[in-house]
Coordinates of C-alpha atoms in Angstrom, one line a residue:
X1 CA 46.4 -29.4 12.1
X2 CA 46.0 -28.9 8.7
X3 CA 42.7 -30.8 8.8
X4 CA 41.1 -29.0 11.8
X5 CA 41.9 -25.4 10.2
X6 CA 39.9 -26.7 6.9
X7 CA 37.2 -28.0 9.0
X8 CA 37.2 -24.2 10.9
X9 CA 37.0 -22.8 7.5
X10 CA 33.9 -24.8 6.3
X11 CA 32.1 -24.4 9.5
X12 CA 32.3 -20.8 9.2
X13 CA 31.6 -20.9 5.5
X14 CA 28.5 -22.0 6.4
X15 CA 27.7 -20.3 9.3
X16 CA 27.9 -16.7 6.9
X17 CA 26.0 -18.1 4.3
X18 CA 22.7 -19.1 6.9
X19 CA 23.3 -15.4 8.1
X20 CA 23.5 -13.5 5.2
X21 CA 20.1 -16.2 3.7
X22 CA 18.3 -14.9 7.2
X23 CA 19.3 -11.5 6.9
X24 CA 18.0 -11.1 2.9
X25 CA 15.1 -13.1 3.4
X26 CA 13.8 -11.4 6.3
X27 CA 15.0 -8.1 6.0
X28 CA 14.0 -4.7 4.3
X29 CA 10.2 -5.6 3.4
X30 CA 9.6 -3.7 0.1
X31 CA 5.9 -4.2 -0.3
X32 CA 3.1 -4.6 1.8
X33 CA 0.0 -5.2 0.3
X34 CA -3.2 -4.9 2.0
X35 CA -7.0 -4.6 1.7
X36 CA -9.1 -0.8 2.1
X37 CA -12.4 -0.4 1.6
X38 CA -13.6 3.1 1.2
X39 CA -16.8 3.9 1.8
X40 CA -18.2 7.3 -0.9
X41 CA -21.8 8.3 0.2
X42 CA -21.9 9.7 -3.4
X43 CA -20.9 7.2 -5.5
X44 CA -22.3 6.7 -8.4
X45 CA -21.5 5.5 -11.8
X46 CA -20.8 9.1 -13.3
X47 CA -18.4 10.2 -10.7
X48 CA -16.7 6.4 -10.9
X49 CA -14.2 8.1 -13.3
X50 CA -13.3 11.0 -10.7
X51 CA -12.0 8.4 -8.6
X52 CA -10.8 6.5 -10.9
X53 CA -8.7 9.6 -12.1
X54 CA -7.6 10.9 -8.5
X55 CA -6.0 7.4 -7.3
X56 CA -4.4 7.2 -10.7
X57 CA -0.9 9.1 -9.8
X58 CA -0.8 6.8 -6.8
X59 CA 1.8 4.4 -7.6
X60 CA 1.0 2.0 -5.0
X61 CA -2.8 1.9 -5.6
X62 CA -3.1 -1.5 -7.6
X63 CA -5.8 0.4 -10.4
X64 CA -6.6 -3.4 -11.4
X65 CA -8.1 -3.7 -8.1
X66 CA -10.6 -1.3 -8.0
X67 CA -14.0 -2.6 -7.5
X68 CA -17.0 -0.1 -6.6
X69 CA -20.0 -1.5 -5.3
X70 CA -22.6 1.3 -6.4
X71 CA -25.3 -0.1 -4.2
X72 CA -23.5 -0.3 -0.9
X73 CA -21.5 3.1 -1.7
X74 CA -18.4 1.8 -1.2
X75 CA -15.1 1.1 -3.1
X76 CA -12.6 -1.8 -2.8
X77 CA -8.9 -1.7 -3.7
X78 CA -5.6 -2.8 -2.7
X79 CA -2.6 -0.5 -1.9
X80 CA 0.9 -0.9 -0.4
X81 CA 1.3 0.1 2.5
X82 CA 5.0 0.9 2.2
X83 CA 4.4 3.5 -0.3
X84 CA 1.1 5.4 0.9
X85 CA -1.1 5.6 4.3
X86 CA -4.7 5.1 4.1
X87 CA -5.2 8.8 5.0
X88 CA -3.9 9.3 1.4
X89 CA -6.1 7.3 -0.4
X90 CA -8.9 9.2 1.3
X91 CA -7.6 12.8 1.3
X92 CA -7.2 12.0 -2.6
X93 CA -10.6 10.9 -3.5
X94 CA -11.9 14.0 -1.1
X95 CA -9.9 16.5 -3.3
X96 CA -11.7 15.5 -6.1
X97 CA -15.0 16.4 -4.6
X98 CA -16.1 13.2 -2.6
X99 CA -16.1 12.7 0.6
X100 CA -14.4 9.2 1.8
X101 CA -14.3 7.5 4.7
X102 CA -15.8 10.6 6.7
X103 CA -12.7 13.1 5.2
X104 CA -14.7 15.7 4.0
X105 CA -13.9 18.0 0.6
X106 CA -14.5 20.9 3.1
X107 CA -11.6 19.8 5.3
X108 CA -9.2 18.8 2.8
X109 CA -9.2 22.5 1.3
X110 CA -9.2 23.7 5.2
X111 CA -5.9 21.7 5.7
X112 CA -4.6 22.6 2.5
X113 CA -4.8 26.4 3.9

């Protein structure tokens, strides 16, 4: 009897640690990082720094990934999704003055009313 009862014991042992391991490993995703491309009619080199500047207090912009293609008016980053939507990103870089993505400055300060 005593046998069976240890044998109960280790079987269960195991059983909570495989559920806990499951639980933590697939549980509570803390970051989801993904790609957004932006497209800035009025990009230019100049105004590179006003973006630069308005995604800065964005804690899950990655700032290392910025990469602005000039030429095709567009910019390239990746963000965590967790932390911030895309709409973010974009009503950002329209306060500053530039429109992204089709959000207008215009309708940032109208929203912002």
């Amino acid at each position: 009897m005593d046998r069976k009862c240890s044998v109960d014991f280790v079987r269960m042992a195991m059983f909570t640690a495989i559920v806990v391991l499951c639980t933590i490993s697939e549980g509570c995703r803390r970051t989801d990082v993904r790609d957004f491309e932006v497209s800035i009619p009025a990009l230019t080199i100049e105004n590179e720094a006003v973006v630069r500047q308005a995604l800065s207090r964005f804690a899950g912009v990655d700032k290392s990934s910025l990469v602005f293609d000039h030429r095709a008016k567009k910019l390239v980053l990746k963000y965590d999704s967790m932390q911030l939507a895309k709409k973010n990103i974009e009503f950002e870089i329209a306060k500053a003055g530039l429109e992204a993505n089709g959000v207008t400055p215009a309708s940032v300060i109208f929203r912002e009313r």
